[in-house]
């Protein structure tokens, strides 16, 4: 089973890096990039409305992310390159943040609910940092979530007759009040990504004083 070939987020990220940059560029920034119908910023979490379940089968919604800064990434468990690389990167960011990790919500939302049920999501996120939560649910609720985050995705048939999912690859960063702060790009180095997260966490501290 392909998922079991992922032996750990650190090793997986390093092994995949060289092969995935070109493929990731094509899908994310090159001629294979998805056209966005709306170039606007994501809605505040407080303005989003959708109902999903996490990888432990518990009901979740956007209001559960308010109160702490949040990192949100859309992808799918059969993703060959962008998703495991990004989740490995996120795991590295969380390792660098250390004990501050418990002050963050970190969520991976599937865009392929047909294959990514609760069990599949639980297995997949288990290969990465334990702070990462997997969210899945009904297709119409995934659509509503993507609309709120201004994320895009589409199903694409492969040469073998199977299918894959093209999708937004940026990580969305929100502050503790649920306001959109920034995105972390697929290509963005850790030395730029982690300071963005720290700034969002400092906004939480300043707001609480």
PDB file of C-alpha atoms in Angstrom:
ATOM      1  CA  UNK A   1       0.000   0.000   0.000  1.00  0.00           C
ATOM      2  CA  UNK A   2       1.506   3.304  -1.099  1.00  0.00           C
ATOM      3  CA  UNK A   3       0.746   5.184   2.091  1.00  0.00           C
ATOM      4  CA  UNK A   4       2.793   2.747   4.140  1.00  0.00           C
ATOM      5  CA  UNK A   5       5.825   3.639   2.042  1.00  0.00           C
ATOM      6  CA  UNK A   6       5.949   6.969   3.871  1.00  0.00           C
ATOM      7  CA  UNK A   7       8.317   6.089   6.703  1.00  0.00           C
ATOM      8  CA  UNK A   8       8.378   9.488   8.376  1.00  0.00           C
ATOM      9  CA  UNK A   9       7.834  13.105   7.526  1.00  0.00           C
ATOM     10  CA  UNK A  10      11.486  14.029   7.784  1.00  0.00           C
ATOM     11  CA  UNK A  11      12.776  11.307   5.501  1.00  0.00           C
ATOM     12  CA  UNK A  12       9.841  11.661   3.143  1.00  0.00           C
ATOM     13  CA  UNK A  13      10.339  15.391   2.728  1.00  0.00           C
ATOM     14  CA  UNK A  14      14.062  15.089   1.996  1.00  0.00           C
ATOM     15  CA  UNK A  15      13.666  12.181  -0.409  1.00  0.00           C
ATOM     16  CA  UNK A  16      10.860  13.864  -2.340  1.00  0.00           C
ATOM     17  CA  UNK A  17      12.354  17.355  -2.564  1.00  0.00           C
ATOM     18  CA  UNK A  18      14.525  16.959  -5.635  1.00  0.00           C
ATOM     19  CA  UNK A  19      11.878  15.197  -7.702  1.00  0.00           C
ATOM     20  CA  UNK A  20       8.917  17.302  -6.675  1.00  0.00           C
ATOM     21  CA  UNK A  21      10.086  20.870  -7.260  1.00  0.00           C
ATOM     22  CA  UNK A  22       9.659  20.655 -11.032  1.00  0.00           C
ATOM     23  CA  UNK A  23       6.350  18.769 -10.809  1.00  0.00           C
ATOM     24  CA  UNK A  24       5.126  21.122  -8.127  1.00  0.00           C
ATOM     25  CA  UNK A  25       6.049  24.160 -10.208  1.00  0.00           C
ATOM     26  CA  UNK A  26       4.033  22.820 -13.144  1.00  0.00           C
ATOM     27  CA  UNK A  27       0.957  22.141 -11.044  1.00  0.00           C
ATOM     28  CA  UNK A  28       1.152  25.232  -8.855  1.00  0.00           C
ATOM     29  CA  UNK A  29       2.814  28.010 -10.848  1.00  0.00           C
ATOM     30  CA  UNK A  30       3.338  26.748 -14.366  1.00  0.00           C
ATOM     31  CA  UNK A  31       1.066  25.874 -17.247  1.00  0.00           C
ATOM     32  CA  UNK A  32      -0.747  23.291 -15.132  1.00  0.00           C
ATOM     33  CA  UNK A  33      -1.853  25.817 -12.525  1.00  0.00           C
ATOM     34  CA  UNK A  34      -5.563  26.174 -11.866  1.00  0.00           C
ATOM     35  CA  UNK A  35      -7.276  29.377 -12.948  1.00  0.00           C
ATOM     36  CA  UNK A  36      -8.880  31.178 -10.044  1.00  0.00           C
ATOM     37  CA  UNK A  37     -12.334  32.626 -10.500  1.00  0.00           C
ATOM     38  CA  UNK A  38     -11.836  34.861  -7.450  1.00  0.00           C
ATOM     39  CA  UNK A  39      -8.541  36.477  -6.543  1.00  0.00           C
ATOM     40  CA  UNK A  40      -9.952  37.801  -3.262  1.00  0.00           C
ATOM     41  CA  UNK A  41      -8.652  36.971   0.175  1.00  0.00           C
ATOM     42  CA  UNK A  42     -10.085  34.052   2.151  1.00  0.00           C
ATOM     43  CA  UNK A  43     -13.075  34.896   4.317  1.00  0.00           C
ATOM     44  CA  UNK A  44     -12.571  35.258   8.062  1.00  0.00           C
ATOM     45  CA  UNK A  45     -13.100  31.935   9.776  1.00  0.00           C
ATOM     46  CA  UNK A  46     -16.047  33.506  11.601  1.00  0.00           C
ATOM     47  CA  UNK A  47     -17.776  34.075   8.232  1.00  0.00           C
ATOM     48  CA  UNK A  48     -17.343  30.519   6.933  1.00  0.00           C
ATOM     49  CA  UNK A  49     -20.066  27.882   7.249  1.00  0.00           C
ATOM     50  CA  UNK A  50     -19.335  24.192   6.746  1.00  0.00           C
ATOM     51  CA  UNK A  51     -19.531  20.967   8.753  1.00  0.00           C
ATOM     52  CA  UNK A  52     -16.945  18.203   8.465  1.00  0.00           C
ATOM     53  CA  UNK A  53     -15.457  15.456  10.649  1.00  0.00           C
ATOM     54  CA  UNK A  54     -11.869  15.040  11.795  1.00  0.00           C
ATOM     55  CA  UNK A  55      -9.733  11.925  11.438  1.00  0.00           C
ATOM     56  CA  UNK A  56     -11.127  10.636  14.726  1.00  0.00           C
ATOM     57  CA  UNK A  57     -14.713  10.946  13.500  1.00  0.00           C
ATOM     58  CA  UNK A  58     -15.588  14.006  15.570  1.00  0.00           C
ATOM     59  CA  UNK A  59     -17.700  16.846  14.091  1.00  0.00           C
ATOM     60  CA  UNK A  60     -15.687  19.959  13.247  1.00  0.00           C
ATOM     61  CA  UNK A  61     -16.459  23.402  11.846  1.00  0.00           C
ATOM     62  CA  UNK A  62     -14.561  26.647  11.181  1.00  0.00           C
ATOM     63  CA  UNK A  63     -15.581  28.228  14.478  1.00  0.00           C
ATOM     64  CA  UNK A  64     -13.485  25.572  16.236  1.00  0.00           C
ATOM     65  CA  UNK A  65     -10.388  27.216  14.764  1.00  0.00           C
ATOM     66  CA  UNK A  66     -11.114  30.599  16.308  1.00  0.00           C
ATOM     67  CA  UNK A  67      -9.230  31.326  19.527  1.00  0.00           C
ATOM     68  CA  UNK A  68      -5.816  30.179  18.325  1.00  0.00           C
ATOM     69  CA  UNK A  69      -3.816  30.878  15.149  1.00  0.00           C
ATOM     70  CA  UNK A  70      -4.466  28.301  12.427  1.00  0.00           C
ATOM     71  CA  UNK A  71      -2.625  26.692   9.527  1.00  0.00           C
ATOM     72  CA  UNK A  72      -4.949  25.124   6.935  1.00  0.00           C
ATOM     73  CA  UNK A  73      -3.900  23.106   3.881  1.00  0.00           C
ATOM     74  CA  UNK A  74      -6.056  21.439   1.195  1.00  0.00           C
ATOM     75  CA  UNK A  75      -4.905  18.194  -0.421  1.00  0.00           C
ATOM     76  CA  UNK A  76      -5.569  14.453  -0.637  1.00  0.00           C
ATOM     77  CA  UNK A  77      -3.977  11.236   0.570  1.00  0.00           C
ATOM     78  CA  UNK A  78      -3.260   9.835  -2.906  1.00  0.00           C
ATOM     79  CA  UNK A  79      -1.302  12.973  -3.822  1.00  0.00           C
ATOM     80  CA  UNK A  80       2.034  11.874  -5.313  1.00  0.00           C
ATOM     81  CA  UNK A  81       4.202  14.867  -4.465  1.00  0.00           C
ATOM     82  CA  UNK A  82       2.849  18.266  -3.369  1.00  0.00           C
ATOM     83  CA  UNK A  83       0.852  17.025  -0.363  1.00  0.00           C
ATOM     84  CA  UNK A  84       3.450  14.791   1.323  1.00  0.00           C
ATOM     85  CA  UNK A  85       6.135  17.407   0.706  1.00  0.00           C
ATOM     86  CA  UNK A  86       3.983  20.192   2.156  1.00  0.00           C
ATOM     87  CA  UNK A  87       2.921  18.145   5.178  1.00  0.00           C
ATOM     88  CA  UNK A  88       6.572  17.258   5.762  1.00  0.00           C
ATOM     89  CA  UNK A  89       7.408  20.969   5.577  1.00  0.00           C
ATOM     90  CA  UNK A  90       4.617  21.822   8.020  1.00  0.00           C
ATOM     91  CA  UNK A  91       5.936  19.124  10.352  1.00  0.00           C
ATOM     92  CA  UNK A  92       9.356  20.754  10.191  1.00  0.00           C
ATOM     93  CA  UNK A  93       7.884  24.156  11.017  1.00  0.00           C
ATOM     94  CA  UNK A  94       6.102  22.673  14.008  1.00  0.00           C
ATOM     95  CA  UNK A  95       9.294  20.991  15.198  1.00  0.00           C
ATOM     96  CA  UNK A  96      11.064  24.360  15.085  1.00  0.00           C
ATOM     97  CA  UNK A  97       8.249  26.026  17.045  1.00  0.00           C
ATOM     98  CA  UNK A  98       8.692  23.411  19.767  1.00  0.00           C
ATOM     99  CA  UNK A  99       6.381  23.750  22.746  1.00  0.00           C
ATOM    100  CA  UNK A 100       4.542  26.620  21.053  1.00  0.00           C
ATOM    101  CA  UNK A 101       2.928  24.054  18.754  1.00  0.00           C
ATOM    102  CA  UNK A 102       0.066  23.512  21.201  1.00  0.00           C
ATOM    103  CA  UNK A 103      -0.966  27.131  20.557  1.00  0.00           C
ATOM    104  CA  UNK A 104      -1.735  26.382  16.891  1.00  0.00           C
ATOM    105  CA  UNK A 105      -4.559  24.684  15.030  1.00  0.00           C
ATOM    106  CA  UNK A 106      -3.107  22.721  12.110  1.00  0.00           C
ATOM    107  CA  UNK A 107      -5.627  21.235   9.684  1.00  0.00           C
ATOM    108  CA  UNK A 108      -5.337  19.196   6.480  1.00  0.00           C
ATOM    109  CA  UNK A 109      -8.651  19.225   4.556  1.00  0.00           C
ATOM    110  CA  UNK A 110      -9.137  16.625   1.826  1.00  0.00           C
ATOM    111  CA  UNK A 111     -10.377  17.556  -1.624  1.00  0.00           C
ATOM    112  CA  UNK A 112     -10.999  13.878  -2.413  1.00  0.00           C
ATOM    113  CA  UNK A 113     -13.681  12.704   0.030  1.00  0.00           C
ATOM    114  CA  UNK A 114     -14.577   9.805  -2.274  1.00  0.00           C
ATOM    115  CA  UNK A 115     -11.354   8.038  -1.250  1.00  0.00           C
ATOM    116  CA  UNK A 116     -10.393   9.956   1.888  1.00  0.00           C
ATOM    117  CA  UNK A 117     -12.756   8.697   4.557  1.00  0.00           C
ATOM    118  CA  UNK A 118     -12.042   8.999   8.283  1.00  0.00           C
ATOM    119  CA  UNK A 119      -9.923   5.847   8.360  1.00  0.00           C
ATOM    120  CA  UNK A 120      -7.805   6.915   5.371  1.00  0.00           C
ATOM    121  CA  UNK A 121      -7.246  10.363   6.846  1.00  0.00           C
ATOM    122  CA  UNK A 122      -6.269   8.923  10.227  1.00  0.00           C
ATOM    123  CA  UNK A 123      -3.681   6.656   8.628  1.00  0.00           C
ATOM    124  CA  UNK A 124      -2.259   9.401   6.445  1.00  0.00           C
ATOM    125  CA  UNK A 125      -1.849  12.168   9.011  1.00  0.00           C
ATOM    126  CA  UNK A 126      -0.270   9.595  11.303  1.00  0.00           C
ATOM    127  CA  UNK A 127       2.871   9.746   9.158  1.00  0.00           C
ATOM    128  CA  UNK A 128       3.418  13.398  10.005  1.00  0.00           C
ATOM    129  CA  UNK A 129       3.538  15.669  13.055  1.00  0.00           C
ATOM    130  CA  UNK A 130       0.963  14.661  15.677  1.00  0.00           C
ATOM    131  CA  UNK A 131      -0.434  18.203  15.825  1.00  0.00           C
ATOM    132  CA  UNK A 132      -1.815  17.892  12.281  1.00  0.00           C
ATOM    133  CA  UNK A 133      -5.523  17.092  12.126  1.00  0.00           C
ATOM    134  CA  UNK A 134      -7.209  15.596   9.078  1.00  0.00           C
ATOM    135  CA  UNK A 135     -10.688  16.798   8.081  1.00  0.00           C
ATOM    136  CA  UNK A 136     -13.064  15.097   5.634  1.00  0.00           C
ATOM    137  CA  UNK A 137     -16.801  14.899   5.002  1.00  0.00           C
ATOM    138  CA  UNK A 138     -19.491  15.171   2.361  1.00  0.00           C
ATOM    139  CA  UNK A 139     -18.548  16.577  -1.035  1.00  0.00           C
ATOM    140  CA  UNK A 140     -20.901  19.532  -0.742  1.00  0.00           C
ATOM    141  CA  UNK A 141     -19.331  20.500   2.579  1.00  0.00           C
ATOM    142  CA  UNK A 142     -15.827  20.257   1.096  1.00  0.00           C
ATOM    143  CA  UNK A 143     -17.022  22.597  -1.669  1.00  0.00           C
ATOM    144  CA  UNK A 144     -18.283  25.102   0.917  1.00  0.00           C
ATOM    145  CA  UNK A 145     -15.012  24.927   2.827  1.00  0.00           C
ATOM    146  CA  UNK A 146     -12.954  25.507  -0.314  1.00  0.00           C
ATOM    147  CA  UNK A 147     -15.128  28.458  -1.276  1.00  0.00           C
ATOM    148  CA  UNK A 148     -14.582  30.087   2.102  1.00  0.00           C
ATOM    149  CA  UNK A 149     -10.819  29.670   1.934  1.00  0.00           C
ATOM    150  CA  UNK A 150     -10.789  30.677  -1.763  1.00  0.00           C
ATOM    151  CA  UNK A 151      -9.100  27.367  -2.512  1.00  0.00           C
ATOM    152  CA  UNK A 152      -9.620  25.627  -5.848  1.00  0.00           C
ATOM    153  CA  UNK A 153      -9.530  21.995  -6.887  1.00  0.00           C
ATOM    154  CA  UNK A 154     -10.607  19.796  -9.756  1.00  0.00           C
ATOM    155  CA  UNK A 155     -10.619  16.120 -10.638  1.00  0.00           C
ATOM    156  CA  UNK A 156      -8.355  15.092 -13.520  1.00  0.00           C
ATOM    157  CA  UNK A 157      -8.298  11.728 -15.312  1.00  0.00           C
ATOM    158  CA  UNK A 158      -4.879  10.069 -15.586  1.00  0.00           C
ATOM    159  CA  UNK A 159      -3.498   8.087 -18.518  1.00  0.00           C
ATOM    160  CA  UNK A 160      -4.221   4.871 -16.619  1.00  0.00           C
ATOM    161  CA  UNK A 161      -7.921   5.723 -16.432  1.00  0.00           C
ATOM    162  CA  UNK A 162      -7.737   6.516 -12.721  1.00  0.00           C
ATOM    163  CA  UNK A 163      -7.945  10.082 -11.442  1.00  0.00           C
ATOM    164  CA  UNK A 164      -5.937  12.604  -9.492  1.00  0.00           C
ATOM    165  CA  UNK A 165      -6.820  15.976  -7.961  1.00  0.00           C
ATOM    166  CA  UNK A 166      -5.338  19.320  -8.967  1.00  0.00           C
ATOM    167  CA  UNK A 167      -5.624  21.786  -6.099  1.00  0.00           C
ATOM    168  CA  UNK A 168      -4.389  24.962  -4.454  1.00  0.00           C
ATOM    169  CA  UNK A 169      -1.105  24.153  -2.755  1.00  0.00           C
ATOM    170  CA  UNK A 170      -0.587  27.184  -0.509  1.00  0.00           C
ATOM    171  CA  UNK A 171      -0.965  26.896   3.258  1.00  0.00           C
ATOM    172  CA  UNK A 172      -3.438  29.404   4.696  1.00  0.00           C
ATOM    173  CA  UNK A 173      -2.472  31.219   7.916  1.00  0.00           C
ATOM    174  CA  UNK A 174      -5.072  32.827  10.199  1.00  0.00           C
ATOM    175  CA  UNK A 175      -4.681  34.696  13.477  1.00  0.00           C
ATOM    176  CA  UNK A 176      -6.450  33.806  16.723  1.00  0.00           C
ATOM    177  CA  UNK A 177      -9.414  36.035  15.853  1.00  0.00           C
ATOM    178  CA  UNK A 178      -9.977  34.037  12.661  1.00  0.00           C
ATOM    179  CA  UNK A 179      -8.671  36.743  10.331  1.00  0.00           C
ATOM    180  CA  UNK A 180      -6.630  35.755   7.294  1.00  0.00           C
ATOM    181  CA  UNK A 181      -2.981  36.747   7.752  1.00  0.00           C
ATOM    182  CA  UNK A 182      -1.009  35.291   4.860  1.00  0.00           C
ATOM    183  CA  UNK A 183      -0.273  32.224   2.777  1.00  0.00           C
ATOM    184  CA  UNK A 184       2.864  30.115   2.893  1.00  0.00           C
ATOM    185  CA  UNK A 185       3.809  29.121  -0.624  1.00  0.00           C
ATOM    186  CA  UNK A 186       4.690  25.586  -1.703  1.00  0.00           C
ATOM    187  CA  UNK A 187       8.227  26.705  -2.528  1.00  0.00           C
ATOM    188  CA  UNK A 188       8.724  28.901   0.540  1.00  0.00           C
ATOM    189  CA  UNK A 189      11.810  28.125   2.665  1.00  0.00           C
ATOM    190  CA  UNK A 190      11.477  27.414   6.375  1.00  0.00           C
ATOM    191  CA  UNK A 191      13.381  30.606   7.273  1.00  0.00           C
ATOM    192  CA  UNK A 192      10.508  32.616   5.777  1.00  0.00           C
ATOM    193  CA  UNK A 193       7.606  30.371   6.752  1.00  0.00           C
ATOM    194  CA  UNK A 194       8.309  30.074  10.471  1.00  0.00           C
ATOM    195  CA  UNK A 195       8.582  33.848  11.085  1.00  0.00           C
ATOM    196  CA  UNK A 196       5.179  34.295   9.421  1.00  0.00           C
ATOM    197  CA  UNK A 197       3.684  31.799  11.856  1.00  0.00           C
ATOM    198  CA  UNK A 198       5.411  33.446  14.820  1.00  0.00           C
ATOM    199  CA  UNK A 199       4.011  36.837  13.819  1.00  0.00           C
ATOM    200  CA  UNK A 200       0.494  35.402  13.725  1.00  0.00           C
ATOM    201  CA  UNK A 201       1.059  33.953  17.191  1.00  0.00           C
ATOM    202  CA  UNK A 202       2.344  37.307  18.455  1.00  0.00           C
ATOM    203  CA  UNK A 203      -0.846  38.941  17.186  1.00  0.00           C
ATOM    204  CA  UNK A 204      -2.715  36.555  19.461  1.00  0.00           C
ATOM    205  CA  UNK A 205      -0.556  37.597  22.422  1.00  0.00           C
ATOM    206  CA  UNK A 206      -0.972  41.292  21.702  1.00  0.00           C
ATOM    207  CA  UNK A 207      -4.709  40.908  21.399  1.00  0.00           C
ATOM    208  CA  UNK A 208      -4.886  39.195  24.765  1.00  0.00           C
ATOM    209  CA  UNK A 209      -3.054  41.921  26.672  1.00  0.00           C
TER     210      UNK A 209
END
